[in-house]
Coordinates of C-alpha atoms in Angstrom, one line a residue:
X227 CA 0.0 0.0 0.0
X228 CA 1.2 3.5 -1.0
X229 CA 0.7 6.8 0.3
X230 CA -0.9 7.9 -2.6
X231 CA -4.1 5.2 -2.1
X232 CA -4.3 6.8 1.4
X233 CA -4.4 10.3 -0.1
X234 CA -6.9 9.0 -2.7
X235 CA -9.3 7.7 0.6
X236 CA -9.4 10.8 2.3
X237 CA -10.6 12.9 -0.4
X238 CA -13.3 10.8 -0.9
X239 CA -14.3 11.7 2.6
X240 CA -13.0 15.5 2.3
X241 CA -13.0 16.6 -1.3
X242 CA -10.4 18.9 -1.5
X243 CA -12.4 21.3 -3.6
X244 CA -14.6 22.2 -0.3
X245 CA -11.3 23.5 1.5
X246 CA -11.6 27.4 1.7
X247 CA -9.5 29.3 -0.5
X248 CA -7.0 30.7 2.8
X249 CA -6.5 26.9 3.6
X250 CA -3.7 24.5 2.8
X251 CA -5.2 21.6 3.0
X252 CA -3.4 18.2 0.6
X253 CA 0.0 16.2 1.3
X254 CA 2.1 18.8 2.4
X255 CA 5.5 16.9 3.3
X256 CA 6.6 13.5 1.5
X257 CA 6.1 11.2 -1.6
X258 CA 2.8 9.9 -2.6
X259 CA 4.6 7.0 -4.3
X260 CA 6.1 6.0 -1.1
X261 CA 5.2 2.7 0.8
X262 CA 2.8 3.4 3.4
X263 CA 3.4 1.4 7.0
X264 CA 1.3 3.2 9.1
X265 CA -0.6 6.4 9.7
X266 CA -0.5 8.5 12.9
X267 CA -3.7 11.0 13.3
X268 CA -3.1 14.4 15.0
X269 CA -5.0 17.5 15.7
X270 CA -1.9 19.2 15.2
X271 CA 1.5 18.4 14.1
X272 CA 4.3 19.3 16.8
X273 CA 8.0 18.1 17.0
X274 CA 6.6 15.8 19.7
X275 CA 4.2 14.5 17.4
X276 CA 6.5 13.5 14.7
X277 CA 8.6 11.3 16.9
X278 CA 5.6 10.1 18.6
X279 CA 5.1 8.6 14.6
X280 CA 8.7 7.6 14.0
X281 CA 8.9 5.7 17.4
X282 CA 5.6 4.0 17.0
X283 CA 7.1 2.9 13.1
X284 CA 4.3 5.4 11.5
X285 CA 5.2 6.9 8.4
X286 CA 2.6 9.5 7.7
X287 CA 0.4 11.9 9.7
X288 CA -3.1 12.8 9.2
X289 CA -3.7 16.4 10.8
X290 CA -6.5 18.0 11.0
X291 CA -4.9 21.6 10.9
X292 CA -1.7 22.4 8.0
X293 CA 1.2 22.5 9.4
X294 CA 2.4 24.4 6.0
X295 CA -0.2 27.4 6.5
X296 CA 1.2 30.5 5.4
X297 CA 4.2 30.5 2.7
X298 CA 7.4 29.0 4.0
X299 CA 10.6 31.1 2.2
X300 CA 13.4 29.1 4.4
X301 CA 13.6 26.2 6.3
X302 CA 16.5 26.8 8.5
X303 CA 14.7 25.6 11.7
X304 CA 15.0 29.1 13.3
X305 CA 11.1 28.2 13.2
X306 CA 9.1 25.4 15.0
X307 CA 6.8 24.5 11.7
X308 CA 10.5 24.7 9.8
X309 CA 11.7 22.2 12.5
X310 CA 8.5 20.6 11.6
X311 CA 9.5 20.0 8.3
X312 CA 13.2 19.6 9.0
X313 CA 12.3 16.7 11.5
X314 CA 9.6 15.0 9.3
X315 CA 11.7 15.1 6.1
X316 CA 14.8 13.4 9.0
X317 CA 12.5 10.5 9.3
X318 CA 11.1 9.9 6.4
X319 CA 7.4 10.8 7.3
X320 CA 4.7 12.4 5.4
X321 CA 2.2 14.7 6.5
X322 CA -1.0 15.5 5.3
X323 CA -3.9 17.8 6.6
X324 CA -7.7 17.4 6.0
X325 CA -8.6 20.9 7.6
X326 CA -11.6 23.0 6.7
X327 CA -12.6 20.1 3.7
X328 CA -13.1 17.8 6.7
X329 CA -14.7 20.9 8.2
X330 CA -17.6 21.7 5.5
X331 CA -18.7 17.8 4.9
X332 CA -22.0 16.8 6.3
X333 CA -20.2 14.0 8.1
X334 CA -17.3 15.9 9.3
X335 CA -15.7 17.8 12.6
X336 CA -19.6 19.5 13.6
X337 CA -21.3 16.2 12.6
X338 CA -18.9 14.5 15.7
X339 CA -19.5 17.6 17.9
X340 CA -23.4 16.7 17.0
X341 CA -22.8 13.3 17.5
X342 CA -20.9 13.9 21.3
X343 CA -23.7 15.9 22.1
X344 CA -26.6 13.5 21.0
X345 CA -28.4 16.3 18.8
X346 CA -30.8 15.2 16.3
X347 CA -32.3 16.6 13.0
X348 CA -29.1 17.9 12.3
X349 CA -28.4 20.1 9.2
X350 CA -26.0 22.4 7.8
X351 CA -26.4 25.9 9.3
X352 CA -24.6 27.7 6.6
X353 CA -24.9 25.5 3.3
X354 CA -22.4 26.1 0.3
X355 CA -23.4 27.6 -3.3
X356 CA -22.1 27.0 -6.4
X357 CA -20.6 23.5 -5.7
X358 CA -23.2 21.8 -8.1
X359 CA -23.5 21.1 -11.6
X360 CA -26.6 19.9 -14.1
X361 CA -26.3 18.2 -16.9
X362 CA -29.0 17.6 -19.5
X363 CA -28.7 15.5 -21.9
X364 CA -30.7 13.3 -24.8
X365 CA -30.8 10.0 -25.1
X366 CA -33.0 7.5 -27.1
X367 CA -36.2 6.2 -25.1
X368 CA -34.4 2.1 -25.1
X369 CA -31.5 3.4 -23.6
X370 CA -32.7 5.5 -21.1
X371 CA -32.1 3.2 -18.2
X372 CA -28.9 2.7 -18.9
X373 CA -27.8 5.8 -19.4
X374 CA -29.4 7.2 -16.5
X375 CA -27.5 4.4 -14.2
X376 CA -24.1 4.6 -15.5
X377 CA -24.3 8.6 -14.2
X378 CA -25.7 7.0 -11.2
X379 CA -22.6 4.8 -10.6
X380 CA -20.4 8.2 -11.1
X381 CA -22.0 10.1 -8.9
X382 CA -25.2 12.0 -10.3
X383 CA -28.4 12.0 -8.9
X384 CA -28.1 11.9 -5.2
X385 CA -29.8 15.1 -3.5
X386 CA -29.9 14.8 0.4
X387 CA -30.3 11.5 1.7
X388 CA -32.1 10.4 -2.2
X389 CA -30.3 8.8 -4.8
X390 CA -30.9 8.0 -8.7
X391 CA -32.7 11.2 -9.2
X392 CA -33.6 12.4 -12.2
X393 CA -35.8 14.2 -14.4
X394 CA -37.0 12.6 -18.3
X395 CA -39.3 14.0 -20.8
X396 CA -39.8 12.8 -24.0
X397 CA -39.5 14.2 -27.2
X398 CA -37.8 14.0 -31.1
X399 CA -34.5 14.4 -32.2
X400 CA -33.0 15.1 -35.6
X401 CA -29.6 14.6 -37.2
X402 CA -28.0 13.6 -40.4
X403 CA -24.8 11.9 -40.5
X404 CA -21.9 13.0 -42.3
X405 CA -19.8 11.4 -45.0
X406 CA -17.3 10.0 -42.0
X407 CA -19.5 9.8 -39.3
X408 CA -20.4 6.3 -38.3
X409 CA -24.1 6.3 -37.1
X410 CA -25.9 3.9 -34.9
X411 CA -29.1 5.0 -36.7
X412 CA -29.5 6.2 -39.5
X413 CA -27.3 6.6 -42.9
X414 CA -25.0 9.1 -44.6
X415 CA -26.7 11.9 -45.8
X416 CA -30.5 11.3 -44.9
X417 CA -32.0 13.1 -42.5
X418 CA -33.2 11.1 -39.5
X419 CA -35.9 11.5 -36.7
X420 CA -35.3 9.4 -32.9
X421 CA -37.6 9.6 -30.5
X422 CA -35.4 10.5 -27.4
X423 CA -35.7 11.1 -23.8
X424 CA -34.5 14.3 -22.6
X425 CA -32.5 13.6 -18.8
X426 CA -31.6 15.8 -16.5
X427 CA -29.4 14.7 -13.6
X428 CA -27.4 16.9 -10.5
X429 CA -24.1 16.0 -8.7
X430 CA -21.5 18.0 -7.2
X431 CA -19.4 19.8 -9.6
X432 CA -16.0 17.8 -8.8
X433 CA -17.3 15.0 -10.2
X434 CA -18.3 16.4 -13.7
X435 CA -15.3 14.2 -15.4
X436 CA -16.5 11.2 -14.2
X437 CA -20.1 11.7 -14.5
X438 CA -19.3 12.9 -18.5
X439 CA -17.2 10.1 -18.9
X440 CA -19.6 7.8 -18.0
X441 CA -22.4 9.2 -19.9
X442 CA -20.0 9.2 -23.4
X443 CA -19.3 5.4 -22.4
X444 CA -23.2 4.5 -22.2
X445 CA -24.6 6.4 -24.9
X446 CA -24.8 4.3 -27.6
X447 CA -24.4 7.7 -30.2
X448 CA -21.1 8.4 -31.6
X449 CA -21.6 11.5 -30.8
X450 CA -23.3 12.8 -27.3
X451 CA -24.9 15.8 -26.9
X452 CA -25.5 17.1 -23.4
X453 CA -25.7 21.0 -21.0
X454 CA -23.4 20.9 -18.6
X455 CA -24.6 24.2 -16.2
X456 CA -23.5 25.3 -12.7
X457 CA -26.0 26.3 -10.5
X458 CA -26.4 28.9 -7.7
X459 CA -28.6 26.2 -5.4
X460 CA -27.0 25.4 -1.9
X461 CA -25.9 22.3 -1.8
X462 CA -27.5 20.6 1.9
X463 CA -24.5 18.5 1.9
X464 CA -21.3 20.9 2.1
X465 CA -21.1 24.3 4.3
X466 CA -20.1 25.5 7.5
X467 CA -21.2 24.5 11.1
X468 CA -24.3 22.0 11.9
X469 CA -27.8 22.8 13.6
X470 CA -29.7 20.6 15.6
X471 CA -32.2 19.8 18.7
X472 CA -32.0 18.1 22.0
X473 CA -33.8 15.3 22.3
X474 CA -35.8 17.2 25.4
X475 CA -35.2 20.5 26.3
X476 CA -32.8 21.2 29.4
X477 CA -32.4 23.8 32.0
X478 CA -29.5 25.9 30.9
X479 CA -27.5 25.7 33.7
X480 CA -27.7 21.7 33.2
X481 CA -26.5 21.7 29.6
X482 CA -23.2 23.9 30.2
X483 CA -22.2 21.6 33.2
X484 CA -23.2 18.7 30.5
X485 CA -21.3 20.4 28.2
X486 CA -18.3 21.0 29.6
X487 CA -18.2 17.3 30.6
X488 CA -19.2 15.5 27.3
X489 CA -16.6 18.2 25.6
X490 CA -13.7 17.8 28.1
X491 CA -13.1 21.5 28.7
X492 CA -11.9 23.1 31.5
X493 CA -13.7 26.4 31.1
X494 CA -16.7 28.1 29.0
X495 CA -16.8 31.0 28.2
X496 CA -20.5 32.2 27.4
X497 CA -22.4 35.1 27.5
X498 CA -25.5 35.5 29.9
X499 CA -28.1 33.0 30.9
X500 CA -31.3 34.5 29.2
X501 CA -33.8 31.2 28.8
X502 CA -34.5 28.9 31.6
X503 CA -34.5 26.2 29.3
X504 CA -32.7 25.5 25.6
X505 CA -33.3 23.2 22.6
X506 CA -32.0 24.1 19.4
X507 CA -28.3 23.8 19.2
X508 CA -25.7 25.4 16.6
X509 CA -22.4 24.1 16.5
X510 CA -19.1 25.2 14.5
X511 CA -15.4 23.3 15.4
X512 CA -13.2 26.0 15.7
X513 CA -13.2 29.7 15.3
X514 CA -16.8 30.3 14.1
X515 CA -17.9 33.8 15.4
X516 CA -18.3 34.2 11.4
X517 CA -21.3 32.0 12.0
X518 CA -23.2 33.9 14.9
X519 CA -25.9 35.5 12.6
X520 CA -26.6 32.4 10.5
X521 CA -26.9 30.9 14.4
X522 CA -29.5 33.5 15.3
X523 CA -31.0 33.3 12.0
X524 CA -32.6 29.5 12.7
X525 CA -33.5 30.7 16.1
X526 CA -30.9 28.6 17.8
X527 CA -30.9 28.9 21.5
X528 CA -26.8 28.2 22.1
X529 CA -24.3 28.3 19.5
X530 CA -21.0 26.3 20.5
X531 CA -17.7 27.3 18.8
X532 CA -14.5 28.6 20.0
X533 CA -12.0 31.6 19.8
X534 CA -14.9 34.3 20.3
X535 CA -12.9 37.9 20.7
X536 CA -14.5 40.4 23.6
X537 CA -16.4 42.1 21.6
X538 CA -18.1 39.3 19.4
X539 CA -20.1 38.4 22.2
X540 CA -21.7 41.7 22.7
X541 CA -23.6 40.6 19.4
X542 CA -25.4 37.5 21.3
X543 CA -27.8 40.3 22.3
X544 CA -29.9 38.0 24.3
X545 CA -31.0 36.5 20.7
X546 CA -28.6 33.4 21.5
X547 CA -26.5 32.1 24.3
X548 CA -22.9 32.1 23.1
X549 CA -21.1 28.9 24.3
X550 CA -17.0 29.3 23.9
X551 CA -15.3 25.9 24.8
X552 CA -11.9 27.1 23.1
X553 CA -10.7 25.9 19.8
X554 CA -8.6 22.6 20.9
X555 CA -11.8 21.3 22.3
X556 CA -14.5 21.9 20.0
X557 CA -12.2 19.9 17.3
X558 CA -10.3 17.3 19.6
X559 CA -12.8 14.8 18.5
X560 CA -11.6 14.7 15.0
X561 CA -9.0 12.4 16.0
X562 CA -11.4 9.6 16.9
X563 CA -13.7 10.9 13.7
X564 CA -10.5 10.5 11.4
X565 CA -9.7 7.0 12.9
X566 CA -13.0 5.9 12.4
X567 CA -13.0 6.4 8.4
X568 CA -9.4 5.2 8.3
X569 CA -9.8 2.0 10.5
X570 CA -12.8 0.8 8.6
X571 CA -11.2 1.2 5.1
X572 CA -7.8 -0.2 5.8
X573 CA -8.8 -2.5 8.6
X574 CA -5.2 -4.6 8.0
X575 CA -3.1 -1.0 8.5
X576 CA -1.9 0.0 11.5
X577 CA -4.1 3.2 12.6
X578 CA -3.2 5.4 16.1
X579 CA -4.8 8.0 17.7
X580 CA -1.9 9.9 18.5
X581 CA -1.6 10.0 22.6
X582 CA 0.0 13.7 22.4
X583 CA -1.9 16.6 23.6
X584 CA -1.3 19.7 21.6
X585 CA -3.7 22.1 23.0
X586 CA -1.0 25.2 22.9
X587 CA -3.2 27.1 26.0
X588 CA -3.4 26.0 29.4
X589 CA -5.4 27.3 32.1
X590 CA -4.3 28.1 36.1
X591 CA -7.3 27.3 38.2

């Protein structure tokens, strides 16, 4: 097993296309060709943590934040991401992050947070636009079913938790086929009549090769006409954060003590008690103050992120409770998330939860 099939498994997961454009998200240090004997997962990737690979006989990391954020113009190790580098390149160990890809998948970092905190009816709070594609195509009425599944198999068709979606009408195409065309109907020079199927199929715009691929390979014309559109809808499946209820309302009071135990943090920060009881819960791994009015848009009583400055939390304006359980703690979870998807594809490879914490603040009680 190589790196590279790895790599290719986790962007199934995490397409890398969903990654904000400020992130650095992609093998970032080592060769995809190389063999792969093990994979350490990491929250973050610290000196510590790169011997903690090489002395359990790991060869590649799987961080959740880049190590390689911002552009690196030496690497002299007067820098600890440079002594990073240095260190990992020493041992032979590549490193890849799955950051805000991981972060903006409906089964991702808020999903687990969702998960920890048993909240149902979950959805994306802020879904993403322009991430889908149509295409429309033509097809004649015996081959329909054919057609339709090969773009199945590649990926079209699946909107929410449906699948082999579609939309056919029916109607007549013409054509006549040229001197050097070889036609599965008709002949060379006449004109010719079909009746066709039109079809009409979505899928996220990544996958537009394959779904194109597979509709050339099916189509029993020589040559396939078809649309290919984006479209402006939000895609339910891709965005930031995740909304969702309790399964019975609880006193306020009871869910930050329940909180901070399911979450493992040693302090909240939160803005003031202003509902006796709460139900409707947003959620954001991370720094996700940028999500506060989406929060209060869907009416949520508490909305759980981290790295909330001062003044952010004037803006709660007793529409929400603001719940800040820091950023190392929203997203520590990812590790057991990450292992999850990794264990159950390669169940022969060796798989570790790496044992080092690498929250960098620390608080005196």
């Amino acid at each position: 097993m190589k790196i590279k099939d790895a790599v290719k498994y986790l962007e199934t997961i995490a397409p890398p296309v969903y990654q904000e454009t400020y992130d650095n998200s992609g093998l970032l240090v080592g060769s995809p060709k190389s063999d792969l004997t093990g994979i350490l997962i990491t929250l973050d990737v610290t000196e510590v943590v790169i011997d903690e690979a090489a002395n359990s006989g790991l060869n590649m990391i799987v961080a959740h934040h880049p190590l390689i954020f911002k552009g690196v113009k030496s690497i002299t190790g007067a820098h600890w991401v440079e002594r990073c580098i240095v260190s990992a390149i020493k041992k032979d160990i590549a490193i890849y992050a799955i950051h805000t890809n991981l972060d903006n998948v409906s089964q991702g970092v808020n999903a687990k947070i969702a998960e920890k905190l048993n909240l149902t009816n979950t959805k994306i709070l802020s879904p993403k636009a322009g991430t889908l594609s149509k295409l429309v195509t033509f097809v004649p009425k015996e081959n329909k079913d054919a057609v339709l599944e090969a773009m199945y198999e590649a990926g079209a068709g699946e909107i929410g938790n449906y699948d082999h979606c579609s939309f056919s009408s029916e109607g007549h195409g013409t054509f006549r086929p040229g001197d050097q065309s070889n036609p599965t109907l008709g002949s060379h020079g006449m004109d010719e009549t079909v009746s066709e199927n039109r079809l009409e199929v979505i899928f996220p715009s990544f996958r537009s090769g394959p779904v194109i691929a597979a509709l050339n390979q099916s189509h029993p014309y020589e040559e396939v006409a078809y649309d290919l559109s984006s479209l402006d809808n939000k895609n339910q499946d891709v965005g930031s954060g995740i909304v969702g209820e309790l399964t019975e309302p609880m006193e306020t009071a009871a869910f930050l003590r329940h909180l901070k135990q399911t979450m493992q943090t040693d302090v909240i920060r939160h803005t003031q008690i202003h509902k006796d009881k709460v139900k409707k819960i947003a959620v954001c791994g991370g720094a996700g103050s940028f999500l506060l009015g989406k929060a209060k848009s869907v009416n949520a009583d508490v909305f759980i992120t981290g790295d909330f400055k001062y003044h952010e939390f004037f803006e709660a304006d007793n529409d929400i409770m603001i719940a800040d359980i820091g950023h190392y703690e929203s997203e520590q979870f990812t590790k057991e998330l990450l292992y999850g998807f990794i264990r159950n594809k390669f169940s022969d490879l060796k798989v570790i939860e790496s044992k080092t914490r690498t929250n960098p603040v620390h608080y005196l009680f």
